[in-house]
Every structure is written in C-alpha cells, then in structure tokens.
Amino acid sequence: MTVVTLHPEVADALDQGRPVVALETAVLTCGLPRSTWQADHGDCPEGIDPASPLHLATSRLLADTVRTAGAVPATCAIVDGQPMIGLDDATLEHLALAAPAKAAPESTALHCAAGTTAGTTVGGTLMLLQQAASIAPPIRWFATGGIGGVHRNWQDHLDVSADLGMLARTPVGVVCAGAKSILDVHATAEALQTLGVPVLGMDTSRMPAFLSTGADDAPPVTSTEHPAAIAQAHWTMGGGGVLCVQDPPVEAALDRTDASAWADAAEAGVSTTGPMRTPDLLQAMATISKGATLQANIAVLVANARTAAALARSAV
Ligand code: PSU
Ligand code: MN
C-alpha cells in the first residue's frame, strides 16, 4: 500500500505541536517558467536567485518564507511514485528537473502506481494531507497563490478544478488570493458556497482577483480578523476546508484593468483542454504581460506563505 512519507523535520514538528505549513508544487512543475529570471521581465523579485530556474527559485523562497515566519514548511509532491510531505533541497531539485507533470485528485494515485514524479495541485496536496492525518497529528494550514475553480465559458465547455471538491471535504485552511483570474470568479464563488466552504476575507470583504484586489462587483466574502477560530469551529462541527483569502500585497498588485485584459487575451489565445489548460493560460498571461504577472504571482505566493505561517502559529 502507498503510504505518504513525512520528512522527519515535519513529523517532529507535528509530534511536538509546532506550527507546520503545507506548500503545493504544481506551481513549481507546471505553473512557473523553467528559465532563469529574464531582464526584459523587469527587476528580479527580492529573494529569487537570478541564477536558478525561476520555478525552483520560487519554491525555495516559499519554504524559506515559511521558516522565517516561524513555521516548518511541508512541501508536498509525488517523487518516483512516493507521496512525500516535506522535501529536502536535492529532492526539490529532482522534482524541478523531472518532466512537467501535475498530480491532481484524479491523477495522484495514477502517479503513485506508475512510479512517476509530479507536483501536487491544491487538490492533490490535500489528498496527501488527508492521508498524513491518519498517521500523525493533522497539518491544518496550507498556502498557495490562487486556487483552481470554474473556468470561464463553462456554459460551452464545463471545466471545474478538482481543487474545489477536495477542498470541500478536507479539514485544512487554505490561504490564497482567491481563485486564479483566468477563471470565472463569480461562478467559482457560487460553487464554493454550494460545497459549503467558508470563504474568510482577511482585510477584505470582496473576493480578491488573484493578482489584483477584489473589484467592487467581486463576490462578497466574510470579513474577519479571526479565521483560525472560525476554522477550528468549522472543523469541530465536521466541516471540511476553509478558504482564507487576502488581496495581493499593495506594492505588487496589478492594475485591475490590465490584469483583466491579460486574462481575456490569454483565454482568447489558448485552446488547450484538460490538465494543461491552467498552466497554458498562466504562461500566456506571463508572455502577454512581459513578465508583470510573474512578478505579481511570486509576491502573492510569498505573502500567502507568510500569512499561513502566522495562522499556523496562532492555532498551536
Ligand atoms: N497558484 C498559483 N499558480 C499555480 C497554481 C496555484 O499561483 O500554478 C496551481 C495550483 O496547484 C492549483 C492548480 O491547484 O494551479 C489548478 O489547476 P487546475 O485548474 O488544472 O485544477
Ligand atoms: Mn480542469
């Protein structure tokens, strides 16, 4: 039977009741470029090693951010068929060099059976966390950039991320900047409500738009300063995931009009269906915006990792 491997540092932290934050790796294997930071993208984001491939440098930065914020990073992936929670740097590099693949809820078991290597999506990461909770104290906090959701034009072609279903049934708090702007944000908010996922706004009462702040017509969220207490109550009542949303940091947020024009252009130019749809849309936005979406995406990932660490600390 495939049993998830907990890195000893993560296992010790959980046993001792210290804060742990889970990180996904589909953003590493599929969501970010494999080239180094390019000068024509503008200034290299702070903390990114300009000599390393951007996807690897970002994953390292996220783990460092969690550590600096006082929690233990639990980076998740399927490595040569083995589900792992907590990766050392050599394993992270192995993952970064492997062929791009993502392990989502519908494909995680397939990667395990085939012995392949893949980054876990939000939904895939939640599967690993769920299994880990049967062998160790549960990991309750998890950071990503923007979750998957209901794609635009769902009326013509139904494409809904398996992140949503997995989120609904896994008692973990996911910190994000809403759903990715390449999606139908209103439809995603409705789906979250249908699935019974509380959406808690941190310093915002509107669903953030991933790389820009939530618009006036963005779906309202429950504005709260105490997401950890609400999450705990939700879990005590048998609830599943809780979505904690925050706007991108002010200095990094994209102009809303630009961001929405880039998302529209990406949607119009990408015809991919299936699991590579989201990565292709993100890549198209990065190209069209000459790297501006990459700058913002990295800033959002870092800010969310920091907030998840603060929540994990407040909860222990
Ligand atoms: N957040 C980012 N970039 C990403 C993702 C999240 O800033 O690439 C990934 C997450 O792993 C998320 C996935 O689970 O995109 C959604 O993909 P799909 O729509 O195929 O479910
Ligand atoms: Mn899909």
Short mmCIF file of C-alpha atoms and ligand atoms in Angstrom, two decimals:
data_model
loop_
_atom_site.label_atom_id
_atom_site.label_comp_id
_atom_site.label_asym_id
_atom_site.label_seq_id
_atom_site.Cartn_x
_atom_site.Cartn_y
_atom_site.Cartn_z
CA MET A 1 0.00 0.00 0.00
CA THR A 2 1.22 3.50 -0.77
CA VAL A 3 1.77 5.40 2.47
CA VAL A 4 2.78 9.04 2.46
CA THR A 5 6.31 9.77 3.73
CA LEU A 6 6.64 12.58 6.27
CA HIS A 7 10.03 14.29 6.34
CA PRO A 8 11.49 13.82 9.86
CA GLU A 9 11.53 17.60 10.43
CA VAL A 10 7.80 17.78 9.66
CA ALA A 11 6.99 14.65 11.71
CA ASP A 12 8.90 16.03 14.73
CA ALA A 13 7.18 19.42 14.48
CA LEU A 14 3.76 17.76 14.36
CA ASP A 15 4.55 15.45 17.27
CA GLN A 16 5.73 18.41 19.33
CA GLY A 17 2.75 20.60 18.40
CA ARG A 18 4.86 23.15 16.50
CA PRO A 19 3.38 25.09 13.52
CA VAL A 20 3.60 23.49 10.07
CA VAL A 21 2.54 24.95 6.70
CA ALA A 22 1.91 22.79 3.64
CA LEU A 23 3.04 24.03 0.20
CA GLU A 24 1.96 22.69 -3.19
CA THR A 25 4.29 22.00 -6.12
CA ALA A 26 2.11 22.08 -9.26
CA VAL A 27 3.08 25.76 -9.26
CA LEU A 28 6.70 24.53 -9.46
CA THR A 29 6.30 21.79 -12.08
CA CYS A 30 3.65 23.45 -14.27
CA GLY A 31 2.79 26.98 -13.10
CA LEU A 32 6.07 28.89 -13.50
CA PRO A 33 8.78 29.15 -16.20
CA ARG A 34 11.80 26.86 -16.06
CA SER A 35 14.14 29.55 -17.34
CA THR A 36 16.03 31.96 -15.09
CA TRP A 37 14.60 35.44 -14.47
CA GLN A 38 14.83 37.42 -17.70
CA ALA A 39 15.99 41.05 -17.70
CA ASP A 40 13.12 42.02 -20.00
CA HIS A 41 10.67 40.92 -17.27
CA GLY A 42 11.76 43.88 -15.15
CA ASP A 43 13.51 43.74 -11.77
CA CYS A 44 14.15 40.28 -10.37
CA PRO A 45 11.82 39.75 -7.37
CA GLU A 46 13.50 40.03 -3.98
CA GLY A 47 14.68 36.69 -2.65
CA ILE A 48 14.73 34.99 -6.07
CA ASP A 49 18.14 33.64 -7.08
CA PRO A 50 18.66 35.04 -10.62
CA ALA A 51 20.99 32.12 -11.45
CA SER A 52 18.42 29.38 -10.71
CA PRO A 53 15.42 28.37 -12.82
CA LEU A 54 12.50 30.53 -11.71
CA HIS A 55 10.22 27.63 -10.72
CA LEU A 56 12.87 26.14 -8.41
CA ALA A 57 13.95 29.52 -7.01
CA THR A 58 10.31 30.32 -6.15
CA SER A 59 9.74 27.02 -4.36
CA ARG A 60 12.90 27.55 -2.31
CA LEU A 61 11.80 31.10 -1.49
CA LEU A 62 8.39 29.87 -0.28
CA ALA A 63 9.96 27.30 2.06
CA ASP A 64 12.37 29.97 3.37
CA THR A 65 9.48 32.40 3.87
CA VAL A 66 7.57 29.86 6.00
CA ARG A 67 10.69 29.21 8.09
CA THR A 68 11.41 32.91 8.61
CA ALA A 69 7.79 33.34 9.71
CA GLY A 70 8.30 30.72 12.41
CA ALA A 71 6.77 27.55 10.95
CA VAL A 72 8.09 24.37 9.34
CA PRO A 73 7.49 24.12 5.57
CA ALA A 74 5.89 20.89 4.37
CA THR A 75 6.38 20.95 0.60
CA CYS A 76 4.33 18.16 -0.99
CA ALA A 77 4.93 16.12 -4.16
CA ILE A 78 4.89 12.64 -5.68
CA VAL A 79 8.53 11.62 -6.17
CA ASP A 80 9.17 8.46 -8.20
CA GLY A 81 5.71 7.26 -7.19
CA GLN A 82 6.15 8.08 -3.49
CA PRO A 83 3.84 10.71 -1.96
CA MET A 84 6.03 12.95 0.19
CA ILE A 85 5.36 15.73 2.68
CA GLY A 86 8.48 17.80 3.32
CA LEU A 87 11.23 17.75 0.69
CA ASP A 88 14.95 18.28 1.16
CA ASP A 89 16.66 20.51 -1.41
CA ALA A 90 18.03 17.61 -3.50
CA THR A 91 14.52 16.15 -3.84
CA LEU A 92 13.10 19.55 -4.74
CA GLU A 93 15.73 19.83 -7.47
CA HIS A 94 14.89 16.33 -8.73
CA LEU A 95 11.24 17.39 -8.95
CA ALA A 96 12.16 20.59 -10.78
CA LEU A 97 14.23 18.68 -13.36
CA ALA A 98 11.62 15.95 -13.97
CA ALA A 99 9.25 16.20 -16.94
CA PRO A 100 6.43 18.68 -16.13
CA ALA A 101 3.53 16.82 -14.54
CA LYS A 102 0.85 17.59 -12.01
CA ALA A 103 -0.82 15.29 -9.53
CA ALA A 104 -4.43 16.38 -9.08
CA PRO A 105 -7.10 14.43 -7.13
CA GLU A 106 -7.97 12.34 -10.20
CA SER A 107 -4.35 11.53 -11.08
CA THR A 108 -2.42 11.29 -7.79
CA ALA A 109 -2.99 7.55 -7.38
CA LEU A 110 -2.04 7.01 -11.03
CA HIS A 111 1.33 8.72 -10.45
CA CYS A 112 1.89 6.55 -7.37
CA ALA A 113 1.09 3.35 -9.29
CA ALA A 114 3.22 4.34 -12.29
CA GLY A 115 6.20 5.42 -10.17
CA THR A 116 6.24 8.85 -11.79
CA THR A 117 7.19 12.25 -10.40
CA ALA A 118 4.68 15.10 -10.27
CA GLY A 119 3.96 18.34 -8.45
CA THR A 120 0.76 18.21 -6.40
CA THR A 121 -2.00 20.72 -7.14
CA VAL A 122 -4.04 22.20 -4.31
CA GLY A 123 -6.39 19.20 -4.56
CA GLY A 124 -3.52 16.70 -4.83
CA THR A 125 -1.76 18.25 -1.83
CA LEU A 126 -4.97 17.98 0.20
CA MET A 127 -5.09 14.24 -0.58
CA LEU A 128 -1.59 13.81 0.84
CA LEU A 129 -2.51 15.87 3.93
CA GLN A 130 -5.61 13.76 4.45
CA GLN A 131 -3.61 10.55 4.39
CA ALA A 132 -0.94 12.01 6.69
CA ALA A 133 -3.64 12.86 9.23
CA SER A 134 -4.20 9.13 9.72
CA ILE A 135 -0.58 8.57 10.82
CA ALA A 136 0.34 11.86 12.55
CA PRO A 137 -1.33 14.96 14.05
CA PRO A 138 -3.06 16.83 11.21
CA ILE A 139 -1.46 19.61 9.17
CA ARG A 140 -4.12 22.35 9.21
CA TRP A 141 -2.61 25.23 7.20
CA PHE A 142 -1.65 25.38 3.58
CA ALA A 143 -0.60 28.25 1.29
CA THR A 144 -0.94 28.67 -2.47
CA GLY A 145 -1.27 31.57 -4.91
CA GLY A 146 -4.76 31.18 -6.31
CA ILE A 147 -6.88 28.03 -6.16
CA GLY A 148 -8.35 26.35 -9.23
CA GLY A 149 -12.07 26.81 -9.84
CA VAL A 150 -14.72 27.16 -12.51
CA HIS A 151 -13.20 28.10 -15.86
CA ARG A 152 -14.66 30.89 -18.00
CA ASN A 153 -17.11 29.84 -20.71
CA TRP A 154 -18.27 26.91 -18.58
CA GLN A 155 -21.60 27.25 -20.37
CA ASP A 156 -19.94 25.93 -23.56
CA HIS A 157 -17.23 23.73 -22.12
CA LEU A 158 -17.54 22.58 -18.50
CA ASP A 159 -14.15 22.64 -16.77
CA VAL A 160 -14.15 22.80 -12.97
CA SER A 161 -10.95 22.25 -10.99
CA ALA A 162 -10.92 19.22 -8.70
CA ASP A 163 -9.41 21.61 -6.13
CA LEU A 164 -12.97 22.58 -5.18
CA GLY A 165 -14.31 19.12 -4.38
CA MET A 166 -11.20 18.15 -2.45
CA LEU A 167 -11.28 21.43 -0.53
CA ALA A 168 -14.89 20.80 0.45
CA ARG A 169 -14.04 17.52 2.14
CA THR A 170 -10.61 18.11 3.70
CA PRO A 171 -10.35 19.96 7.04
CA VAL A 172 -7.48 22.29 6.12
CA GLY A 173 -7.28 26.09 5.95
CA VAL A 174 -6.05 27.18 2.52
CA VAL A 175 -4.58 30.68 2.30
CA CYS A 176 -4.82 32.20 -1.19
CA ALA A 177 -5.59 35.35 -3.16
CA GLY A 178 -8.91 33.91 -4.28
CA ALA A 179 -9.29 31.89 -7.45
CA LYS A 180 -6.98 32.50 -10.38
CA SER A 181 -8.08 35.44 -12.54
CA ILE A 182 -8.12 33.23 -15.63
CA LEU A 183 -11.28 31.71 -14.11
CA ASP A 184 -14.90 32.78 -13.73
CA VAL A 185 -14.54 34.23 -10.22
CA HIS A 186 -18.30 34.66 -9.66
CA ALA A 187 -19.08 31.08 -10.69
CA THR A 188 -16.22 29.83 -8.51
CA ALA A 189 -17.59 31.74 -5.50
CA GLU A 190 -21.04 30.20 -6.09
CA ALA A 191 -19.51 26.73 -6.34
CA LEU A 192 -17.63 27.23 -3.06
CA GLN A 193 -20.87 28.23 -1.37
CA THR A 194 -22.70 25.20 -2.78
CA LEU A 195 -19.91 22.98 -1.47
CA GLY A 196 -20.14 24.54 1.99
CA VAL A 197 -16.65 26.03 2.04
CA PRO A 198 -16.44 29.13 4.28
CA VAL A 199 -14.59 31.93 2.48
CA LEU A 200 -12.98 34.24 5.02
CA GLY A 201 -11.62 37.60 3.88
CA MET A 202 -8.55 38.85 5.68
CA ASP A 203 -8.59 42.65 5.47
CA THR A 204 -11.03 42.42 2.58
CA SER A 205 -14.77 41.95 2.15
CA ARG A 206 -14.53 41.15 -1.59
CA MET A 207 -13.12 38.05 -3.26
CA PRO A 208 -9.57 39.01 -4.35
CA ALA A 209 -8.80 38.63 -8.05
CA PHE A 210 -5.54 36.64 -7.58
CA LEU A 211 -3.04 39.20 -8.93
CA SER A 212 -5.17 42.29 -8.28
CA THR A 213 -7.50 43.39 -5.49
CA GLY A 214 -11.14 42.34 -5.48
CA ALA A 215 -13.32 44.58 -7.65
CA ASP A 216 -16.45 46.31 -6.36
CA ASP A 217 -18.53 43.70 -8.13
CA ALA A 218 -16.43 40.78 -6.86
CA PRO A 219 -18.41 38.32 -4.74
CA PRO A 220 -18.52 39.38 -1.09
CA VAL A 221 -16.68 37.30 1.48
CA THR A 222 -17.00 37.11 5.26
CA SER A 223 -14.57 39.69 6.54
CA THR A 224 -12.87 38.50 9.70
CA GLU A 225 -9.78 39.00 11.80
CA HIS A 226 -10.13 35.60 13.36
CA PRO A 227 -10.01 32.96 10.63
CA ALA A 228 -8.21 30.45 12.86
CA ALA A 229 -11.04 30.48 15.43
CA ILE A 230 -13.71 30.13 12.72
CA ALA A 231 -11.77 27.35 11.03
CA GLN A 232 -11.47 25.47 14.32
CA ALA A 233 -15.21 25.78 14.91
CA HIS A 234 -15.91 24.58 11.35
CA TRP A 235 -13.71 21.52 11.83
CA THR A 236 -15.22 20.75 15.24
CA MET A 237 -18.60 20.57 13.52
CA GLY A 238 -17.29 18.12 10.94
CA GLY A 239 -16.73 20.72 8.22
CA GLY A 240 -14.05 20.42 5.55
CA GLY A 241 -11.83 23.07 4.02
CA VAL A 242 -11.81 26.75 4.84
CA LEU A 243 -10.60 29.30 2.32
CA CYS A 244 -8.74 32.29 3.79
CA VAL A 245 -8.43 34.98 1.13
CA GLN A 246 -6.28 38.09 1.10
CA ASP A 247 -5.55 40.70 -1.56
CA PRO A 248 -2.12 40.75 -3.18
CA PRO A 249 0.35 43.00 -1.32
CA VAL A 250 -0.39 46.63 -2.32
CA GLU A 251 3.04 47.23 -3.84
CA ALA A 252 2.78 44.11 -6.02
CA ALA A 253 -0.90 44.14 -7.05
CA LEU A 254 -1.55 44.53 -10.78
CA ASP A 255 -3.80 47.22 -12.10
CA ARG A 256 -7.25 45.62 -12.35
CA THR A 257 -7.88 46.73 -15.93
CA ASP A 258 -4.51 45.44 -17.15
CA ALA A 259 -4.91 42.15 -15.29
CA SER A 260 -8.35 41.52 -16.70
CA ALA A 261 -7.27 42.45 -20.26
CA TRP A 262 -4.34 40.00 -19.99
CA ALA A 263 -6.64 37.26 -18.68
CA ASP A 264 -9.08 37.92 -21.56
CA ALA A 265 -6.26 37.76 -24.11
CA ALA A 266 -4.95 34.52 -22.60
CA GLU A 267 -8.44 32.97 -22.69
CA ALA A 268 -8.84 34.00 -26.33
CA GLY A 269 -5.45 32.61 -27.36
CA VAL A 270 -5.36 29.27 -25.53
CA SER A 271 -7.39 26.32 -26.82
CA THR A 272 -5.89 23.65 -24.52
CA THR A 273 -8.36 21.47 -22.64
CA GLY A 274 -7.65 19.16 -19.69
CA PRO A 275 -4.97 19.47 -17.01
CA MET A 276 -2.63 21.67 -19.07
CA ARG A 277 -5.30 24.34 -19.54
CA THR A 278 -4.41 26.27 -16.36
CA PRO A 279 -0.60 26.14 -16.92
CA ASP A 280 -1.02 27.24 -20.55
CA LEU A 281 -3.25 30.15 -19.54
CA LEU A 282 -0.75 31.29 -16.87
CA GLN A 283 2.11 31.04 -19.37
CA ALA A 284 0.13 33.04 -21.93
CA MET A 285 -0.54 35.79 -19.36
CA ALA A 286 3.17 35.95 -18.45
CA THR A 287 4.11 36.33 -22.12
CA ILE A 288 1.42 38.89 -22.94
CA SER A 289 2.25 40.98 -19.85
CA LYS A 290 6.03 40.76 -20.44
CA GLY A 291 6.58 39.18 -17.03
CA ALA A 292 4.33 41.51 -14.99
CA THR A 293 2.06 38.61 -13.97
CA LEU A 294 5.12 36.62 -12.84
CA GLN A 295 6.25 39.45 -10.56
CA ALA A 296 2.78 39.64 -9.03
CA ASN A 297 2.34 35.85 -8.82
CA ILE A 298 5.56 35.43 -6.85
CA ALA A 299 4.65 38.30 -4.49
CA VAL A 300 1.23 36.70 -3.88
CA LEU A 301 2.74 33.27 -3.20
CA VAL A 302 5.20 34.75 -0.69
CA ALA A 303 2.58 36.86 1.10
CA ASN A 304 0.24 33.87 1.39
CA ALA A 305 3.01 31.63 2.75
CA ARG A 306 3.73 34.26 5.41
CA THR A 307 0.06 34.55 6.39
CA ALA A 308 -0.39 30.76 6.55
CA ALA A 309 2.60 30.58 8.90
CA ALA A 310 1.05 33.27 11.12
CA LEU A 311 -2.25 31.35 11.19
CA ALA A 312 -0.47 28.07 11.97
CA ARG A 313 1.37 29.79 14.82
CA SER A 314 -1.78 31.34 16.23
CA ALA A 315 -3.52 27.98 16.21
CA VAL A 316 -0.99 25.96 18.25
N1 PSU B 1 -1.43 29.10 -7.69
C1 PSU B 1 -0.52 29.77 -8.47
N2 PSU B 1 -0.06 29.11 -9.60
C2 PSU B 1 -0.45 27.81 -9.92
C3 PSU B 1 -1.38 27.12 -9.08
C4 PSU B 1 -1.84 27.82 -7.98
O1 PSU B 1 -0.18 30.92 -8.19
O2 PSU B 1 0.02 27.27 -10.93
C5 PSU B 1 -1.81 25.68 -9.42
C6 PSU B 1 -2.34 25.01 -8.16
O3 PSU B 1 -1.60 23.83 -7.98
C7 PSU B 1 -3.80 24.70 -8.46
C8 PSU B 1 -3.76 24.45 -9.93
O4 PSU B 1 -4.24 23.60 -7.71
O5 PSU B 1 -2.90 25.53 -10.37
C9 PSU B 1 -5.15 24.43 -10.54
O6 PSU B 1 -5.10 23.68 -11.73
P1 PSU B 1 -6.45 23.07 -12.39
O7 PSU B 1 -7.23 24.26 -12.80
O8 PSU B 1 -5.96 22.26 -13.56
O9 PSU B 1 -7.11 22.24 -11.34
MN MN B 2 -9.69 21.37 -15.45
#
